Amino acid sequence: MSYLFPTYNRLDIELVAGKGAKVKDSTGRSYLDFIAGIAVCNLGHSPVPVKKAVEEQLNKVWHVSNLFQISQQEQAAKLLALASGLDAVFFCNSGAEANEAAIKLAKKHTGKTKILSFKQSFHGRTFATMSATGQEKIHSGFGPLLPAFEYLPYNDEDTLAKVDGEDIAAIMVEVIQGEGGVNPGKETFLKEVEKKCEELGALLIIDEVQTGIGRTGAPFAYQHHGLNPDIITAAKGLGSGFPVGAMIGRKELVSTFSPGTHGSTFGGNPLAMAAVKATLETIFDDDFLNGVKSKSDTFIRSLKEKLEPSPSVKEVKGKGFMIGIELETEAKESIELLRNSGLLTLPAGPNVIRLLPPLTVTEAELEEALGILIETLQAHETEAVR
């Protein structure tokens, strides 16, 4: 009997040690980890600079609450502001909390109530962020959702162009839909989203929870497209595995979140901020990001060359180290076979194998993963023919 709610379909594996892109389970078996805590361990497992920073903070103070000045917050917030081009940061504990903050800020600042998002989006599992998510499977069983959300088809510029209304506070969008299938937004579509926000007097909220913090080879994925968001949200890779989230916004919004309008007991605590600062100082380095871009471009090109000719593979898609291999059939069995071969991957929707390696993954490890993918998918095809 377990004393836990069965909210997760857990594998019968316990990972007990990790370094870089390699992990070991409780039986001593090693794996190449291309899940990375679901895009969390961007610096790999047990990164030395982050471990050192957190250990130093552990010997000072762990928690003081936001009743007091916390200089570590200012230091981490400055790094996020400089990298994003925005101005102010609210720290919390997760991506869902960051998106909650964004929803509240947009409604309060504009005085409007409606928020548009997109089908197959994912923004979290709290009631507001679940309501913002455009997936029926996330909504099922919870009764009426919050009413002020509407879902538009993703990458559909024609439908978006027809949107009108005076009560739209914001449009909320992922540059690449992660949980929805690793679906990259077309630049023309993303530009149309930005244009529509200007037309409606609505705020542009970009959910960078999975795509941010170097995952696509830039500090944030919207920067590949020259977008100018009003609010962005970040979490996952922000603290190298330490629970932390952030909402980042323009200076025009600062006065709207005045004292008492929003808060978090644990958000921005000194331990989390030590992890964030050390993580960002490493990832937001130009040489580091150029390395991510170079390695990932080569890897995606190799995946396309080796896998797309296969009859079982529909498409290789994504950007940076956020990659989807879309199959003609369900991905569940292939993911299991890959795991049995020593490569940890995860699904994104029913037909997509998602690859989210640490950004520090080596070229040798990428070659190893490529070999496992080719061999496993080809063997699966042969078995299916039989």
Coordinates of N, CA and C in Angstrom, one line a residue, residues 159-263:
T159 N -8.1 32.6 -38.2 CA -9.0 32.7 -37.1 C -8.7 33.8 -36.2
L160 N -7.4 33.9 -35.9 CA -6.9 35.0 -35.0 C -7.2 36.4 -35.5
A161 N -7.1 36.5 -36.8 CA -7.3 37.9 -37.4 C -8.8 38.3 -37.2
K162 N -9.7 37.4 -37.0 CA -11.1 37.7 -36.9 C -11.5 38.0 -35.4
V163 N -10.6 37.8 -34.5 CA -11.0 38.0 -33.1 C -11.2 39.4 -32.8
D164 N -12.3 39.7 -32.1 CA -12.7 41.1 -31.7 C -13.3 41.1 -30.3
G165 N -13.4 42.2 -29.7 CA -14.0 42.3 -28.4 C -13.3 43.3 -27.5
E166 N -14.1 44.0 -26.7 CA -13.6 45.0 -25.8 C -13.2 44.5 -24.4
D167 N -13.4 43.3 -24.1 CA -13.2 42.8 -22.8 C -12.0 41.8 -22.7
I168 N -11.1 41.8 -23.7 CA -10.0 40.9 -23.7 C -8.8 41.5 -23.0
A169 N -8.4 40.9 -21.9 CA -7.3 41.4 -21.0 C -6.0 41.0 -21.6
A170 N -5.9 39.8 -22.2 CA -4.6 39.3 -22.6 C -4.8 38.1 -23.5
I171 N -3.7 37.8 -24.3 CA -3.6 36.6 -25.1 C -2.4 35.9 -24.5
M172 N -2.6 34.6 -24.2 CA -1.6 33.8 -23.5 C -1.1 32.7 -24.5
V173 N 0.2 32.7 -24.7 CA 0.7 31.8 -25.8 C 2.0 31.1 -25.4
E174 N 2.3 29.9 -25.9 CA 3.6 29.3 -25.8 C 4.2 29.4 -27.2
V175 N 5.5 29.8 -27.2 CA 6.2 29.8 -28.5 C 6.4 28.4 -29.1
I176 N 6.6 27.5 -28.3 CA 6.5 26.0 -28.7 C 5.6 25.3 -27.7
Q177 N 4.5 24.7 -28.1 CA 3.7 24.0 -27.2 C 4.4 22.7 -26.8
G178 N 4.6 22.6 -25.5 CA 5.4 21.4 -25.0 C 4.5 20.2 -24.7
E179 N 3.7 20.3 -23.7 CA 2.8 19.2 -23.4 C 1.8 18.8 -24.5
G180 N 1.5 19.8 -25.4 CA 0.6 19.6 -26.5 C 1.2 18.9 -27.7
G181 N 2.5 18.6 -27.6 CA 3.0 17.8 -28.7 C 4.3 18.3 -29.3
V182 N 5.0 19.3 -28.7 CA 6.2 19.9 -29.2 C 5.8 20.6 -30.5
N183 N 4.9 21.5 -30.5 CA 4.4 22.2 -31.7 C 5.0 23.6 -31.8
P184 N 6.0 23.9 -32.6 CA 6.5 25.2 -32.8 C 5.5 26.2 -33.4
G185 N 5.4 27.4 -32.8 CA 4.6 28.4 -33.4 C 5.3 29.0 -34.7
K186 N 4.5 29.2 -35.7 CA 5.1 29.8 -36.9 C 5.3 31.3 -36.6
E187 N 6.4 31.9 -37.1 CA 6.7 33.3 -36.8 C 5.6 34.2 -37.3
T188 N 5.0 33.9 -38.4 CA 3.9 34.8 -38.9 C 2.7 34.7 -37.9
F189 N 2.5 33.6 -37.4 CA 1.4 33.4 -36.4 C 1.7 34.2 -35.1
L190 N 2.9 34.0 -34.6 CA 3.3 34.6 -33.3 C 3.3 36.2 -33.5
K191 N 3.7 36.6 -34.7 CA 3.6 38.1 -34.9 C 2.2 38.6 -35.0
E192 N 1.3 37.7 -35.5 CA -0.1 38.1 -35.6 C -0.7 38.1 -34.1
V193 N -0.3 37.2 -33.3 CA -0.7 37.3 -31.9 C -0.3 38.6 -31.2
E194 N 0.9 39.0 -31.5 CA 1.4 40.3 -30.9 C 0.6 41.5 -31.5
K195 N 0.3 41.4 -32.8 CA -0.4 42.5 -33.5 C -1.8 42.6 -33.0
K196 N -2.4 41.4 -32.7 CA -3.8 41.4 -32.2 C -3.9 41.9 -30.8
C197 N -2.9 41.7 -30.0 CA -2.9 42.3 -28.6 C -2.8 43.8 -28.7
E198 N -2.0 44.4 -29.6 CA -1.9 45.8 -29.8 C -3.3 46.4 -30.3
E199 N -3.9 45.6 -31.2 CA -5.2 46.1 -31.7 C -6.3 46.1 -30.7
L200 N -6.3 45.1 -29.7 CA -7.3 45.0 -28.7 C -7.0 45.7 -27.5
G201 N -5.8 46.3 -27.3 CA -5.4 46.8 -26.1 C -5.2 45.8 -25.0
A202 N -4.8 44.6 -25.4 CA -4.6 43.5 -24.5 C -3.1 43.2 -24.3
L203 N -2.8 42.6 -23.2 CA -1.4 42.3 -22.9 C -1.0 40.9 -23.5
L204 N 0.2 40.9 -23.9 CA 0.8 39.7 -24.5 C 1.5 38.9 -23.4
I205 N 1.0 37.7 -23.0 CA 1.6 36.9 -22.0 C 2.3 35.7 -22.8
I206 N 3.6 35.5 -22.6 CA 4.2 34.4 -23.2 C 4.7 33.4 -22.1
D207 N 4.2 32.2 -22.2 CA 4.5 31.2 -21.2 C 5.8 30.5 -21.6
E208 N 6.8 30.8 -20.9 CA 8.2 30.3 -21.2 C 8.6 29.3 -20.1
V209 N 7.6 28.6 -19.4 CA 7.9 27.7 -18.3 C 8.8 26.6 -18.8
Q210 N 8.5 26.0 -20.0 CA 9.3 24.9 -20.5 C 10.4 25.4 -21.5
T211 N 10.1 26.4 -22.3 CA 11.0 26.9 -23.4 C 12.0 27.8 -22.9
G212 N 11.9 28.4 -21.7 CA 12.8 29.4 -21.2 C 14.1 28.9 -20.6
I213 N 14.9 29.8 -20.2 CA 16.2 29.5 -19.5 C 17.1 28.7 -20.4
G214 N 17.3 29.1 -21.6 CA 18.3 28.5 -22.5 C 17.9 27.3 -23.2
R215 N 16.7 26.8 -23.0 CA 16.3 25.5 -23.6 C 16.3 25.5 -25.1
T216 N 16.1 26.6 -25.7 CA 16.0 26.7 -27.2 C 17.3 27.4 -27.8
G217 N 18.3 27.6 -26.9 CA 19.5 28.3 -27.4 C 19.5 29.8 -27.3
A218 N 18.5 30.3 -26.7 CA 18.4 31.8 -26.3 C 17.9 31.8 -24.9
P219 N 18.1 32.9 -24.2 CA 17.5 33.0 -22.8 C 16.0 32.6 -22.8
F220 N 15.3 33.2 -23.8 CA 13.8 32.8 -23.9 C 13.5 32.6 -25.3
A221 N 12.6 31.7 -25.6 CA 12.3 31.3 -27.0 C 11.7 32.4 -27.8
Y222 N 10.9 33.4 -27.2 CA 10.3 34.4 -28.0 C 11.4 35.3 -28.6
Q223 N 12.6 35.3 -28.1 CA 13.6 36.1 -28.7 C 14.1 35.7 -30.0
H224 N 13.8 34.5 -30.4 CA 14.1 34.0 -31.8 C 13.2 34.7 -32.8
H225 N 12.1 35.2 -32.4 CA 11.1 35.8 -33.3 C 11.0 37.3 -33.1
G226 N 11.8 37.9 -32.3 CA 11.7 39.4 -32.2 C 10.4 39.9 -31.6
L227 N 9.8 39.1 -30.7 CA 8.5 39.5 -30.1 C 8.8 40.4 -28.9
N228 N 7.8 41.2 -28.5 CA 7.9 42.1 -27.4 C 6.7 41.9 -26.4
P229 N 6.9 40.9 -25.6 CA 5.8 40.5 -24.6 C 5.7 41.6 -23.5
D230 N 4.5 41.6 -22.9 CA 4.3 42.4 -21.7 C 4.6 41.7 -20.5
I231 N 4.4 40.4 -20.5 CA 4.6 39.5 -19.4 C 5.2 38.2 -19.9
I232 N 6.2 37.6 -19.2 CA 6.6 36.3 -19.5 C 6.7 35.5 -18.2
T233 N 6.5 34.2 -18.3 CA 6.6 33.3 -17.1 C 7.7 32.3 -17.3
A234 N 8.3 32.0 -16.2 CA 9.4 31.0 -16.2 C 9.4 30.1 -15.0
A235 N 9.9 28.9 -15.1 CA 10.0 28.0 -13.9 C 11.0 27.0 -14.3
K236 N 10.6 25.7 -14.4 CA 11.4 24.5 -14.7 C 12.9 24.7 -14.6
G237 N 13.6 25.2 -15.7 CA 15.0 25.3 -15.7 C 15.6 26.4 -14.8
L238 N 14.7 27.2 -14.2 CA 15.2 28.4 -13.5 C 16.1 28.1 -12.3
G239 N 15.8 27.0 -11.6 CA 16.6 26.8 -10.4 C 17.4 25.5 -10.3
S240 N 17.6 24.8 -11.5 CA 18.3 23.6 -11.6 C 17.7 22.5 -10.7
G241 N 16.4 22.5 -10.6 CA 15.8 21.4 -9.8 C 15.2 22.0 -8.5
F242 N 15.6 23.2 -8.1 CA 15.0 23.8 -6.9 C 13.7 24.3 -7.3
P243 N 12.6 24.1 -6.4 CA 11.3 24.6 -6.8 C 11.2 26.1 -6.8
V244 N 11.0 26.7 -8.0 CA 11.0 28.1 -8.1 C 10.3 28.5 -9.4
G245 N 9.6 29.6 -9.4 CA 9.0 30.2 -10.6 C 9.1 31.7 -10.6
A246 N 8.9 32.3 -11.8 CA 9.0 33.7 -11.9 C 8.1 34.3 -12.9
M247 N 7.4 35.4 -12.6 CA 6.7 36.2 -13.6 C 7.5 37.5 -13.8
I248 N 7.7 37.8 -15.1 CA 8.5 39.0 -15.4 C 7.7 39.9 -16.3
G249 N 7.7 41.2 -15.9 CA 6.8 42.1 -16.6 C 7.4 43.4 -16.9
R250 N 6.7 44.2 -17.7 CA 7.1 45.6 -18.1 C 6.9 46.6 -16.9
K251 N 7.7 47.6 -17.0 CA 7.6 48.6 -15.9 C 6.2 49.3 -15.7
E252 N 5.5 49.3 -16.9 CA 4.2 49.9 -16.8 C 3.2 49.1 -15.9
L253 N 3.5 47.9 -15.7 CA 2.7 47.0 -14.9 C 3.0 47.0 -13.4
V254 N 4.1 47.6 -13.0 CA 4.7 47.5 -11.7 C 3.7 48.0 -10.6
S255 N 3.1 49.2 -10.9 CA 2.2 49.8 -9.9 C 1.0 49.0 -9.7
T256 N 0.6 48.2 -10.6 CA -0.7 47.4 -10.5 C -0.5 46.4 -9.4
F257 N 0.7 45.8 -9.3 CA 0.9 44.8 -8.2 C 1.5 45.5 -7.0
S258 N 0.6 46.3 -6.4 CA 1.0 47.0 -5.2 C 0.9 46.1 -4.0
P259 N 1.5 46.5 -2.8 CA 1.4 45.7 -1.6 C 0.0 45.2 -1.3
G260 N 0.0 43.8 -1.1 CA -1.3 43.2 -0.7 C -2.1 42.6 -1.9
T261 N -1.7 42.9 -3.1 CA -2.4 42.4 -4.3 C -2.1 41.0 -4.6
H262 N -0.9 40.6 -4.3 CA -0.4 39.2 -4.6 C 0.7 38.9 -3.6
G263 N 1.0 37.6 -3.5 CA 2.0 37.2 -2.6 C 2.3 35.7 -2.6

